[in-house]
PDB file of C-alpha atoms in Angstrom:
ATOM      1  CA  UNK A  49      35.755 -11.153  42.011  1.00  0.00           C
ATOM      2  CA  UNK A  50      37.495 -12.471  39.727  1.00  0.00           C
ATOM      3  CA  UNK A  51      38.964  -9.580  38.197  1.00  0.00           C
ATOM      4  CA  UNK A  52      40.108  -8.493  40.949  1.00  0.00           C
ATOM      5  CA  UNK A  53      41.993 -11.893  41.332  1.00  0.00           C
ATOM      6  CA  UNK A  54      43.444 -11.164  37.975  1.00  0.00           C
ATOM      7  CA  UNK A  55      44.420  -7.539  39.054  1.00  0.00           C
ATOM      8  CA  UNK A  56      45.926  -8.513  42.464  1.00  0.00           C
ATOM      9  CA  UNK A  57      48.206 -11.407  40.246  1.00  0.00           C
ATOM     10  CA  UNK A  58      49.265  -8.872  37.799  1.00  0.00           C
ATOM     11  CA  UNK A  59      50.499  -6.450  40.301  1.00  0.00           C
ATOM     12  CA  UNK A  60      52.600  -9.087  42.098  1.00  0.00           C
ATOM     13  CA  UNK A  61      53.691 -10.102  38.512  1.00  0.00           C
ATOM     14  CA  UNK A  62      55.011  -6.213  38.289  1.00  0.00           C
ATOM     15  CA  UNK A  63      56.089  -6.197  41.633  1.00  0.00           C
ATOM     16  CA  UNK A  64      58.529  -9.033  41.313  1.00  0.00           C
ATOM     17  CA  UNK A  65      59.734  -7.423  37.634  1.00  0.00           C
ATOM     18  CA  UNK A  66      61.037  -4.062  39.538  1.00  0.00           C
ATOM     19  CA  UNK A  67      62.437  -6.072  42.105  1.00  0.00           C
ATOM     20  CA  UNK A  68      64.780  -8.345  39.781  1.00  0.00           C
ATOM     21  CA  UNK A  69      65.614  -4.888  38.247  1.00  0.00           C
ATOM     22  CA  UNK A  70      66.672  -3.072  41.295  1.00  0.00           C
ATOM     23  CA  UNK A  71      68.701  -6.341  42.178  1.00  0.00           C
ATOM     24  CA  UNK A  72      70.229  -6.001  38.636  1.00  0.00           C
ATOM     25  CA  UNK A  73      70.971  -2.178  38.735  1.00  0.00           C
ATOM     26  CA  UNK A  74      68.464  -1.602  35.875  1.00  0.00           C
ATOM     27  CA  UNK A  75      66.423   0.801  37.233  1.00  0.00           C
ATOM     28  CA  UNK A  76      67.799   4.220  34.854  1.00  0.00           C
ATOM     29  CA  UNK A  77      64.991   6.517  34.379  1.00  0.00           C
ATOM     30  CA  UNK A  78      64.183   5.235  31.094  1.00  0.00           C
ATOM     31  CA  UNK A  79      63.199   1.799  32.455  1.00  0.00           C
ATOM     32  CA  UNK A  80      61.214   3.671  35.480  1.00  0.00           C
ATOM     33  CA  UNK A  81      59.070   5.546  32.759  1.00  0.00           C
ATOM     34  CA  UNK A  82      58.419   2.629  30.861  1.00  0.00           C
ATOM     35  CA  UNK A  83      57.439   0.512  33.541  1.00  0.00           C
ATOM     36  CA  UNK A  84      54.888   3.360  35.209  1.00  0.00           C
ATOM     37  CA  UNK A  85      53.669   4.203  31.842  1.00  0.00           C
ATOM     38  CA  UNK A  86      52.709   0.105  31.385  1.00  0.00           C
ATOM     39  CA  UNK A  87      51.251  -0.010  35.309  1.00  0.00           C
ATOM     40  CA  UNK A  88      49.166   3.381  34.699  1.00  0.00           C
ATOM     41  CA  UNK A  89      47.427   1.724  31.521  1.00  0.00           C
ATOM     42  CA  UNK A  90      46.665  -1.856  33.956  1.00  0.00           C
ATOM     43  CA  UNK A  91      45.853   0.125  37.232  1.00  0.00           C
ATOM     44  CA  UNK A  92      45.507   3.767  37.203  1.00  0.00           C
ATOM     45  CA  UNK A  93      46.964   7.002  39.002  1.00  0.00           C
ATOM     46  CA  UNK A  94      46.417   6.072  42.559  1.00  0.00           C
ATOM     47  CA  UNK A  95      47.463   2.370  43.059  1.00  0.00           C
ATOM     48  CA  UNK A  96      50.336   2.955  40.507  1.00  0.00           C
ATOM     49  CA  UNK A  97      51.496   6.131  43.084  1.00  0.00           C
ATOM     50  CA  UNK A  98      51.404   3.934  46.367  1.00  0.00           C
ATOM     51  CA  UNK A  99      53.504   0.862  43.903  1.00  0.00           C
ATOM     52  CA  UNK A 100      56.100   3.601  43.021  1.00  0.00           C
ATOM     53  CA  UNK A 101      57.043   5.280  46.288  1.00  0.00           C
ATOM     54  CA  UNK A 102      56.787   1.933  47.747  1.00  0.00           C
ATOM     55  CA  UNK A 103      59.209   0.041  45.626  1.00  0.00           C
ATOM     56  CA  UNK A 104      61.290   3.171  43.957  1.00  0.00           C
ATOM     57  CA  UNK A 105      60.976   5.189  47.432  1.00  0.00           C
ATOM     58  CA  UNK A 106      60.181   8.038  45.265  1.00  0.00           C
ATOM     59  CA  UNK A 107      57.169  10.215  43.753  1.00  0.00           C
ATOM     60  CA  UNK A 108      55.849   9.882  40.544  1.00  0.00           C
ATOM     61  CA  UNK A 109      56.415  13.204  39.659  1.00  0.00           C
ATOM     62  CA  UNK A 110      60.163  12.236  40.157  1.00  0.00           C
ATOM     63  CA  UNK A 111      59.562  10.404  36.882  1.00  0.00           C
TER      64      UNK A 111
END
């Protein structure tokens, strides 16, 4: 369980990272690839695809 804890905290830790971007107008493609390449290593294909068209409101393909 408590991995998943530490998984859970980690995405929220991300989460709030893209957010202060978009506020910031930092989100250029080059930040968008870096940032999915880092969440793909932590999470995989599938959560890392729901985090992206949720936040970006685009697919990853788009990256």
């Amino acid at each position: 369980m408590k991995k998943t804890d530490d998984i859970v905290k980690k995405m929220n830790e991300y989460i709030e990272i893209i957010k202060r971007e978009k506020k910031q107008e930092l989100n250029d493609e080059q930040i968008r690839k870096r940032r999915a390449k880092e969440y793909f290593r932590e999470f995989g294909y599938l959560v890392v695809d729901e985090l992206i068209e949720e936040i970006w409101g685009g697919d990853i393909e788009e990256l």
